[in-house]
Structures are given as C-alpha cells and as structure tokens.
PDB file of C-alpha atoms in Angstrom:
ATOM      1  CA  UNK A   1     104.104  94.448  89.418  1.00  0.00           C
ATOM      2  CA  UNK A   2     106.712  97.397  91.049  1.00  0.00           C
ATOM      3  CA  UNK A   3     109.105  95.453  93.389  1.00  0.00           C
ATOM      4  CA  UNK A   4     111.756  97.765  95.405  1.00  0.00           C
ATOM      5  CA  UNK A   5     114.783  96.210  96.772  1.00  0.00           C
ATOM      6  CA  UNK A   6     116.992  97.831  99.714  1.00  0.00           C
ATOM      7  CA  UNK A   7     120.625  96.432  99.842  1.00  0.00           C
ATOM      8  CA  UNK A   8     121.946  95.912 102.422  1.00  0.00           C
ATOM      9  CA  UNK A   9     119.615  94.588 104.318  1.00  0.00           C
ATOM     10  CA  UNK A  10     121.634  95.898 107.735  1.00  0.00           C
ATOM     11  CA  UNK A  11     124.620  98.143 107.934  1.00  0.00           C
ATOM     12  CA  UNK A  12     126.802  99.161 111.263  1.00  0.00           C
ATOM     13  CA  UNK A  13     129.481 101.865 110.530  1.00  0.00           C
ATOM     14  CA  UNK A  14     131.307 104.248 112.969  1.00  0.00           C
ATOM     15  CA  UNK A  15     130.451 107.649 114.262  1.00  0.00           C
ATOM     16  CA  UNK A  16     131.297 110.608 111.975  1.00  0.00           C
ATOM     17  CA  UNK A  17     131.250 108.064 108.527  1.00  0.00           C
ATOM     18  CA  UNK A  18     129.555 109.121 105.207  1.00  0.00           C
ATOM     19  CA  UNK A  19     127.103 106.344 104.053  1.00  0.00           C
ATOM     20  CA  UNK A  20     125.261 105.427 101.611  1.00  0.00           C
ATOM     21  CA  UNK A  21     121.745 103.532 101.493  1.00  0.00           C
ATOM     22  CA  UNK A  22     120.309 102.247  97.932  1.00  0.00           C
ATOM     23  CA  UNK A  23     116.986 101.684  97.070  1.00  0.00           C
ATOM     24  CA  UNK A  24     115.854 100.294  93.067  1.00  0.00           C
ATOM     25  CA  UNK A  25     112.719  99.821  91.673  1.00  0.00           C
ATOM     26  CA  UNK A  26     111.413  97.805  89.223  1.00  0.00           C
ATOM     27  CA  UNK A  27     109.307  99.811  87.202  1.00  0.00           C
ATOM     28  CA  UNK A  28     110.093 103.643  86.512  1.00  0.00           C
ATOM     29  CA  UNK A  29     106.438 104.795  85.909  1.00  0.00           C
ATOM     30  CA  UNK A  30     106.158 106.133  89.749  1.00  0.00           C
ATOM     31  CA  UNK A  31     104.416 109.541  90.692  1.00  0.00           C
ATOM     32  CA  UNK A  32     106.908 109.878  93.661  1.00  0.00           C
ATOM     33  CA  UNK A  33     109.480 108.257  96.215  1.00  0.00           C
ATOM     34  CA  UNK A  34     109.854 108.579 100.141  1.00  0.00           C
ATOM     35  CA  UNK A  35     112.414 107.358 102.268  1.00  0.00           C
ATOM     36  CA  UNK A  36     111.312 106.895 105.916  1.00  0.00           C
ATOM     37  CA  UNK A  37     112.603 106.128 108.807  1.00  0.00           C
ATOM     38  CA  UNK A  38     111.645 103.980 111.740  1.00  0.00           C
ATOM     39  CA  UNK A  39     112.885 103.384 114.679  1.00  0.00           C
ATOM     40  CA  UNK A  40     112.000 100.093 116.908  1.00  0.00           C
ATOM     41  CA  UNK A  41     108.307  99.824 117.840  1.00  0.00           C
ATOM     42  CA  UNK A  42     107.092 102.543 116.487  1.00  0.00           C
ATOM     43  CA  UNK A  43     105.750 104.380 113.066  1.00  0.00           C
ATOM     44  CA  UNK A  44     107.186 105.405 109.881  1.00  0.00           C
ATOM     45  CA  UNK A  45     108.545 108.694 109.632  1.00  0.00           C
ATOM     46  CA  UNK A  46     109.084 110.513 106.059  1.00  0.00           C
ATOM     47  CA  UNK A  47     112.074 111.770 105.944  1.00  0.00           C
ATOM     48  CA  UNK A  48     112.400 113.020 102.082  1.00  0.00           C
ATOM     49  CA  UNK A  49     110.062 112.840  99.495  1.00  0.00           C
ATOM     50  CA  UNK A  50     111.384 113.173  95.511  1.00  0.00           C
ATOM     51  CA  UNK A  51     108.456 114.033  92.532  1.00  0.00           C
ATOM     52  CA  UNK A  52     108.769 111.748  89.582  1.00  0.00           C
ATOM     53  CA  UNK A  53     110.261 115.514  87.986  1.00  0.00           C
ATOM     54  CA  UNK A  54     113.194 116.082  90.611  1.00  0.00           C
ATOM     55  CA  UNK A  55     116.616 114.157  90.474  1.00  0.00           C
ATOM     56  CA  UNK A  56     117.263 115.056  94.151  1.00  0.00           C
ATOM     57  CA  UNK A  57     115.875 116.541  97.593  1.00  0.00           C
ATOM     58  CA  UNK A  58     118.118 117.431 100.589  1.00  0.00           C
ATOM     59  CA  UNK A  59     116.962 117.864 104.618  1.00  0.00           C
ATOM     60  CA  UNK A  60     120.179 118.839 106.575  1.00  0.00           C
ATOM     61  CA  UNK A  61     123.146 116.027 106.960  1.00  0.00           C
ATOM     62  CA  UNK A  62     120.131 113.798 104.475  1.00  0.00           C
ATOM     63  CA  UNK A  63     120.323 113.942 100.445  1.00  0.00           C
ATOM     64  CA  UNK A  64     118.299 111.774  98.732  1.00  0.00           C
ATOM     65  CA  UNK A  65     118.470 111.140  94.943  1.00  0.00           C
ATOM     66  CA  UNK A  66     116.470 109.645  92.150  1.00  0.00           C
ATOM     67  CA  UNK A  67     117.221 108.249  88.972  1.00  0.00           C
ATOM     68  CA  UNK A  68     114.136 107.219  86.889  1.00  0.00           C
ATOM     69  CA  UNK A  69     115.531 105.657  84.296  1.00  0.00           C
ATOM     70  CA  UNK A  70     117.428 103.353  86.030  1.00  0.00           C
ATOM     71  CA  UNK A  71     115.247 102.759  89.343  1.00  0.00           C
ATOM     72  CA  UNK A  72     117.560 103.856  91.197  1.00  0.00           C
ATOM     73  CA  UNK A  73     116.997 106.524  94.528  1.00  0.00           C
ATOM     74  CA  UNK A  74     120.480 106.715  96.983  1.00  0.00           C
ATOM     75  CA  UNK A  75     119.770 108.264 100.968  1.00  0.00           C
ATOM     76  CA  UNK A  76     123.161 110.024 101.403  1.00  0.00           C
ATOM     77  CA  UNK A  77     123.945 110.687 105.380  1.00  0.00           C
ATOM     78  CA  UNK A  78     126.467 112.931 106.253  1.00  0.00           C
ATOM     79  CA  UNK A  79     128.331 112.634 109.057  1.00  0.00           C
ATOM     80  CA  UNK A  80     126.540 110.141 110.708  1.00  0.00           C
ATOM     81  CA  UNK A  81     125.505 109.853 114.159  1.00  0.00           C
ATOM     82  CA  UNK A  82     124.402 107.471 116.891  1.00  0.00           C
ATOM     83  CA  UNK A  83     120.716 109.105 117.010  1.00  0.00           C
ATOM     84  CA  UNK A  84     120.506 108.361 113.386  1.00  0.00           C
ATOM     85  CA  UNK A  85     120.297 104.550 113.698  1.00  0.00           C
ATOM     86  CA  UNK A  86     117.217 103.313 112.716  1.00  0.00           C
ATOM     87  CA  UNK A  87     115.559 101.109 109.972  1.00  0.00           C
ATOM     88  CA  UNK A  88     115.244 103.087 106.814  1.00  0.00           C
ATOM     89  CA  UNK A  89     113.070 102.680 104.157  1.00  0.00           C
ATOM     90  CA  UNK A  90     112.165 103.555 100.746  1.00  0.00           C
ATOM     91  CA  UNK A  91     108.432 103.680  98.898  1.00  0.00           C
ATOM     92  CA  UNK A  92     107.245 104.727  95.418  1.00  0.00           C
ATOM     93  CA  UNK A  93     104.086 105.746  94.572  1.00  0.00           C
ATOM     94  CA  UNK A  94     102.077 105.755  91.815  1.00  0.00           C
ATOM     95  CA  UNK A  95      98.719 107.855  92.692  1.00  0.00           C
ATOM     96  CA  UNK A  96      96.973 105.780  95.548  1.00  0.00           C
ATOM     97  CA  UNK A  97      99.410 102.409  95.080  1.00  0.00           C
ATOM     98  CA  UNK A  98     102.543 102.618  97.082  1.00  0.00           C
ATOM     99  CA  UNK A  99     105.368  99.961  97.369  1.00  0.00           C
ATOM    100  CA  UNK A 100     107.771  99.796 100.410  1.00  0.00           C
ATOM    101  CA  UNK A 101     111.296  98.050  99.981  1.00  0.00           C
ATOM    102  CA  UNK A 102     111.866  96.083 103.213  1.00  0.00           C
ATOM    103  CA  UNK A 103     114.291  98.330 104.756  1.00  0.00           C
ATOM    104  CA  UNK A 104     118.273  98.689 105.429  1.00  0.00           C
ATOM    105  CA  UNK A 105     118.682  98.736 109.397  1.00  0.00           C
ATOM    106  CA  UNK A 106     121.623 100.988 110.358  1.00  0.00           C
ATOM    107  CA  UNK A 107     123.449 100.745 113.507  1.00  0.00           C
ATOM    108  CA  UNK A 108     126.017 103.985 114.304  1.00  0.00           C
ATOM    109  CA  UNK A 109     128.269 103.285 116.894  1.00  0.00           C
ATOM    110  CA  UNK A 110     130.039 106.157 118.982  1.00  0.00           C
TER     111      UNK A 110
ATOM    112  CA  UNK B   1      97.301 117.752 116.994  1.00  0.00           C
ATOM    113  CA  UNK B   2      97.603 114.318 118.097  1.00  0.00           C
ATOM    114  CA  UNK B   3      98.214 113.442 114.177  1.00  0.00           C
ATOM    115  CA  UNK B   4      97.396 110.084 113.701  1.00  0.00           C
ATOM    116  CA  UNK B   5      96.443 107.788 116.063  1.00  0.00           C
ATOM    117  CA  UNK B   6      96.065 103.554 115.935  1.00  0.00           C
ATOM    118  CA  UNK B   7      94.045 102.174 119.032  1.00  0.00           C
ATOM    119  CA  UNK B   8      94.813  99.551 120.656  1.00  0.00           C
ATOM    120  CA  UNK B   9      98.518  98.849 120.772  1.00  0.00           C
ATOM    121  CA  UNK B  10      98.586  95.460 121.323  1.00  0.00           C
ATOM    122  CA  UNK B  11      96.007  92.432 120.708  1.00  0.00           C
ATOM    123  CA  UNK B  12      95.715  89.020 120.934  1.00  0.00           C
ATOM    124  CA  UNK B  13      93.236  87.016 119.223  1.00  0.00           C
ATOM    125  CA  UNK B  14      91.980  83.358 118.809  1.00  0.00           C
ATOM    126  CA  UNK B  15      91.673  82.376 115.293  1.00  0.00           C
ATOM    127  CA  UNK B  16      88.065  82.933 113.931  1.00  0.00           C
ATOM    128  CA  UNK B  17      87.244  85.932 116.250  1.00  0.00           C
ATOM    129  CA  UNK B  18      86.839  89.118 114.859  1.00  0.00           C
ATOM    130  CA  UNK B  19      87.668  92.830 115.715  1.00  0.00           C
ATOM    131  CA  UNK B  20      88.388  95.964 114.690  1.00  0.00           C
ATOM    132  CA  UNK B  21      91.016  97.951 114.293  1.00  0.00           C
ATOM    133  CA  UNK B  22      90.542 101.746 115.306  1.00  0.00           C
ATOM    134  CA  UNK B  23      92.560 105.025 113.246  1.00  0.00           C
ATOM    135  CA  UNK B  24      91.921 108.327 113.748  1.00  0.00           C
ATOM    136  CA  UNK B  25      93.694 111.284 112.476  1.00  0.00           C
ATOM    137  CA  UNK B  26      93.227 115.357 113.343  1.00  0.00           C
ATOM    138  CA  UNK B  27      95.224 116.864 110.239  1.00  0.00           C
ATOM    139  CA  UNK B  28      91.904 116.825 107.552  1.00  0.00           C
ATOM    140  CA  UNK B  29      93.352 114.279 104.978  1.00  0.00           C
ATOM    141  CA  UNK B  30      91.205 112.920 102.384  1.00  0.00           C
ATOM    142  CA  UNK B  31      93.780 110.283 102.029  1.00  0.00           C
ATOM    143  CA  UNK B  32      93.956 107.166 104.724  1.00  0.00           C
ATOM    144  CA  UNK B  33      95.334 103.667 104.455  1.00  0.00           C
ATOM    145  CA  UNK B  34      96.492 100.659 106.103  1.00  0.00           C
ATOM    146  CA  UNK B  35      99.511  98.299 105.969  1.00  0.00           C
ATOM    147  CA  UNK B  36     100.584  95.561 106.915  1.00  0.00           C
ATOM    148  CA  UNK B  37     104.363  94.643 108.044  1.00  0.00           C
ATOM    149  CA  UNK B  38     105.365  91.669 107.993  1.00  0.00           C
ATOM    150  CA  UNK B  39     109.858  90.188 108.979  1.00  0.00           C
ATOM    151  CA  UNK B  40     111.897  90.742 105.688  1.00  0.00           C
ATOM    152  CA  UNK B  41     108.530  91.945 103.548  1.00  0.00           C
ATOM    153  CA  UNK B  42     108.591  95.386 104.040  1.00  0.00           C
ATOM    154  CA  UNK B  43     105.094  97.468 104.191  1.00  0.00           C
ATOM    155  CA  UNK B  44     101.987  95.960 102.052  1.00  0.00           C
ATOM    156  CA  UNK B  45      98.634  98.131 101.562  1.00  0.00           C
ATOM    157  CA  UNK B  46      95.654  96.027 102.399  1.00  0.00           C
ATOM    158  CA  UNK B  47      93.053  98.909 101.637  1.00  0.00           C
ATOM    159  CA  UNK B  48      93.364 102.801 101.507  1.00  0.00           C
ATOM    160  CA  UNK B  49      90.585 105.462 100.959  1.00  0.00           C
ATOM    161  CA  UNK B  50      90.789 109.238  99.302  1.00  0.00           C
ATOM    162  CA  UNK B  51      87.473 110.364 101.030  1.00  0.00           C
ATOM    163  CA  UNK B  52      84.816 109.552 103.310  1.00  0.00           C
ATOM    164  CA  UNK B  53      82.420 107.027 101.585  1.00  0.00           C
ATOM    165  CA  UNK B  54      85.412 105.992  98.475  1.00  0.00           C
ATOM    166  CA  UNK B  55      86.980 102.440 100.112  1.00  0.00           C
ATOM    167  CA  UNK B  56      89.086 100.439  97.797  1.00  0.00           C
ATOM    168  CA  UNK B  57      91.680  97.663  97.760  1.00  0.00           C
ATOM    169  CA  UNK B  58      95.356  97.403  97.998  1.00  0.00           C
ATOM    170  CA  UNK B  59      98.172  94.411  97.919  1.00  0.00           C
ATOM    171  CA  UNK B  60      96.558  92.548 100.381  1.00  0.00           C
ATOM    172  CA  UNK B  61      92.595  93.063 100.774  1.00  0.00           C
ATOM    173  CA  UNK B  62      91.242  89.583 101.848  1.00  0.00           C
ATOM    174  CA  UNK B  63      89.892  88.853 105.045  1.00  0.00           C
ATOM    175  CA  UNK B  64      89.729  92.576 105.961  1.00  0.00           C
ATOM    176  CA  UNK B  65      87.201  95.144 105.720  1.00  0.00           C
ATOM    177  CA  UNK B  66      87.424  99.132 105.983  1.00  0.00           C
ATOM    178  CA  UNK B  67      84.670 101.463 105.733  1.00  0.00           C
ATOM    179  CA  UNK B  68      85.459 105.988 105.657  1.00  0.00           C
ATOM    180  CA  UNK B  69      81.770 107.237 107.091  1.00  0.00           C
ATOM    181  CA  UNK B  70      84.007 110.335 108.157  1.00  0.00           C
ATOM    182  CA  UNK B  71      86.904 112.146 106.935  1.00  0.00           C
ATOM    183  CA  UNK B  72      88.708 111.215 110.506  1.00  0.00           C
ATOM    184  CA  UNK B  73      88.427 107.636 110.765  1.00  0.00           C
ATOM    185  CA  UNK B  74      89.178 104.684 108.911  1.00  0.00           C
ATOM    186  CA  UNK B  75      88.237 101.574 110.792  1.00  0.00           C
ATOM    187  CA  UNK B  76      89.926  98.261 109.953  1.00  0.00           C
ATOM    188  CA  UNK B  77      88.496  95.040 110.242  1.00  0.00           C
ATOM    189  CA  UNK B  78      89.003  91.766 110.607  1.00  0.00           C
ATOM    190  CA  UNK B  79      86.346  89.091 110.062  1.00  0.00           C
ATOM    191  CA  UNK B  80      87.215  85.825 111.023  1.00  0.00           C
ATOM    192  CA  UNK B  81      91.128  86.117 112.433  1.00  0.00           C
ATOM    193  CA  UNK B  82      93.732  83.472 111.140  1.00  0.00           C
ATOM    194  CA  UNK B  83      97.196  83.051 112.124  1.00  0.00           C
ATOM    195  CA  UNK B  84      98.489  84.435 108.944  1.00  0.00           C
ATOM    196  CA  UNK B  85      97.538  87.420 109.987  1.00  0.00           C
ATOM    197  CA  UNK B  86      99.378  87.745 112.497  1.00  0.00           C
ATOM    198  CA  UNK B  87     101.173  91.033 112.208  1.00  0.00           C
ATOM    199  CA  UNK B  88     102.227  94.749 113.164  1.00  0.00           C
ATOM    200  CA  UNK B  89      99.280  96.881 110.871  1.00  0.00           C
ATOM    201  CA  UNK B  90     100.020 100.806 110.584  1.00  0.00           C
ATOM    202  CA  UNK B  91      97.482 102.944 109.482  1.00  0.00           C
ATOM    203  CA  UNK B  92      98.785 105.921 107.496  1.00  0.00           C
ATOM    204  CA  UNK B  93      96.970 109.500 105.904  1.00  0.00           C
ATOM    205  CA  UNK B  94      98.354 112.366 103.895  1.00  0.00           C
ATOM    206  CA  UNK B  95      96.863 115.177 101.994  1.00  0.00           C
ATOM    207  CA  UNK B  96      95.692 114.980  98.387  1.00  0.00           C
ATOM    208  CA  UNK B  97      95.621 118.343  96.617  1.00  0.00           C
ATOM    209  CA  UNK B  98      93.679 117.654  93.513  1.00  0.00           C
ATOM    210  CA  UNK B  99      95.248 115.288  91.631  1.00  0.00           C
ATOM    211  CA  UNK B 100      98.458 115.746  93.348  1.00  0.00           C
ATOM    212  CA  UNK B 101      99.962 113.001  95.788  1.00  0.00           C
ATOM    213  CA  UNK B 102     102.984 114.135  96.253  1.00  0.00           C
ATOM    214  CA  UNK B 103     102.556 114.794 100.061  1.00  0.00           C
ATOM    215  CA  UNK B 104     104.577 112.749 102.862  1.00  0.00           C
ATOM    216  CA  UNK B 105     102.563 110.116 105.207  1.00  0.00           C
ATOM    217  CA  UNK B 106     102.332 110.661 107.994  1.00  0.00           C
ATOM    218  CA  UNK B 107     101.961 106.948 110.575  1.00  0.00           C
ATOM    219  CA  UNK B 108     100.671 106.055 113.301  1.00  0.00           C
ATOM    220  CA  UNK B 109     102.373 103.976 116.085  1.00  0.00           C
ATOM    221  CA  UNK B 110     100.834 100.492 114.748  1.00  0.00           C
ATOM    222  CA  UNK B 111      98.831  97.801 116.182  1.00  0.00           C
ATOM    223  CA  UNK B 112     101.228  94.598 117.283  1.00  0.00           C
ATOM    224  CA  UNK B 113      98.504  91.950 116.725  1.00  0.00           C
ATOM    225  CA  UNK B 114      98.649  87.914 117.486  1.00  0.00           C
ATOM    226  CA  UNK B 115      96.272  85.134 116.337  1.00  0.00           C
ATOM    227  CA  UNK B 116      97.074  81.772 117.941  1.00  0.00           C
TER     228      UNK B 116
END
C-alpha cells in the first residue's frame, strides 16, 4: 500500500527565506506527483504536477523535483512571501488511485 | 466556467439519516472523484469515476454511494450517517486523454459535514 509522508508537519520562516518542503513515498511505481496548495477553508489547488519521466517542473519562485528511485519529490520556494502561506501538499498517482501526504502548513511572516 | 462546484457548504446530520452530497463541474472531464479529509490524515478517495455510467471504489468506499448518469455530475451519498463520518469531503475532476492521467485536479470548495 503507497504511504506519502510530509515532514514537517508545520513550518514558520521569515519573509524573503528560501525553503524547502519534502514529500517521500513509499512505493516508486507512480504514474505522476502533484503538489497542491490549500489555503484555510477552502479547495486544493495544483500547483505543479511531475510525470513519472521528468526529474523536475518549475512555475515562477516554485520548483518542484522528483526522485523515483528514492521516493523522494522536494517543493523549492524562492523568496518566500506572506501570500504564500498555506498548507501544502503532495499526491502520487498511479492511473485512477491517488495518495495525498497530510500536508506541511507554512506560515511566512513579514 | 464556474469549474467545479460542491453544494451545500455546510451540513449537519443526526446519525442514521441520509443525504446527498451534490458536485458539478463545467470543464467536460471524464474523470470525477471524491475525498475525504480528515486532522493529520491527509486526503483519502472514497470513490472516483472516468465516465458517465463507470463508478468504482477508492480508500474508503463503505457507507457511501456515487452514481455518474452524466458527464457533469457525480452525486455522493450517504446512507445511514455515523459519527465517523464526520468530515470535510472535496469532490475533485480532471481530464483523461486516453490513457494519459497526467492532468492537474482541479477541487471544489468542500462540504464541512457533522454527524452527532
């Protein structure tokens, strides 16, 4: 059974810091993984989406990586800001089955 | 394009009564599904569908039912409510381009519900 585990569960950091969020999986057959975002009462938002082919994907001041082999996939924020905190999560997917870790909150203060 | 959108927003039930949960979306995906989010769990699939009239289960299927009669909707019910279901449920669609599922969800809002 594919378990994904987020760590840290929350994170607070300054304005303007370069972070980090990690996501692993337990089992590296997966068709793809997303990382979404979501912010308090409302839906998920996909953010980035990696194919089981692609070692990385990149959406302005968001990189996201993947590392099969390992089960391993890092959400790299640059610069970060105070409109960027929000829960963040990651999901792989393997054709119509998709796992969701339970989610690194991040808190950016100015 | 409303994209896709969970009715109602909030419900309270007693345990045994039933209801349904309503998702629509506008975007034409053969692919719908619904979750269920629970404090420290993370998102768990309780049943999805790839087309109107194709239904199967996820994670979590039992004590809910879903039917797809069109490609828009994808109905979620609940038979007899218990307090372990108590929960925020998202529904969720994408596209499927043959084989391929490499598209991004897209979520509605969710539906906060409560079983006492």
């Amino acid at each position: 059974k594919q378990e994904v585990t987020q760590i840290p569960a929350a994170l607070s950091v300054p304005e303007g810091e370069n972070l980090v969020l990690n996501c692993s999986f337990t089992d590296s057959a997966i068709y793809n993984l997303q990382w979404f975002r979501q912010d308090p009462g409302k839906g998920l938002t996909s953010l980035l989406l990696i194919q089981s082919s692609q070692r990385e994907q990149t959406s302005g001041r968001l990189n996201a990586s993947l590392d099969k082999s390992s089960g391993r996939s890092t959400l790299y924020i640059a610069a970060s800001q105070p409109g960027d905190s929000a829960t963040y999560l990651c999901a792989v997917s393997n054709n119509n089955d998709m796992r969701f870790g339970a989610g690194t909150r991040l808190t950016v203060k100015p | 394009n409303a994209g896709v959108t969970q009715t109602p927003k909030f419900q309270v039930l007693k345990t045994g009564q039933s209801m349904t949960l309503q998702c629509a979306q506008d975007m034409n995906h053969e692919y719908m599904s619904w979750y269920r989010q629970d404090p420290g769990m993370g998102l768990r699939l309780i049943h999805y569908s790839v087309g109107a009239g194709i239904t199967d289960q996820g994670e979590v299927p039992n004590g809910y039912n879903v039917s797809r009669s069109t490609t828009e909707d994808f109905p979620l019910r609940l038979l007899s409510a218990a307090p372990s279901q108590t929960s925020v449920y998202f529904c969720a669609s994408s596209t499927i381009q043959g084989y391929d599922y490499n598209s991004p969800l897209h979520f509605g809002n969710g539906t906060r519900l409560t079983v006492t």
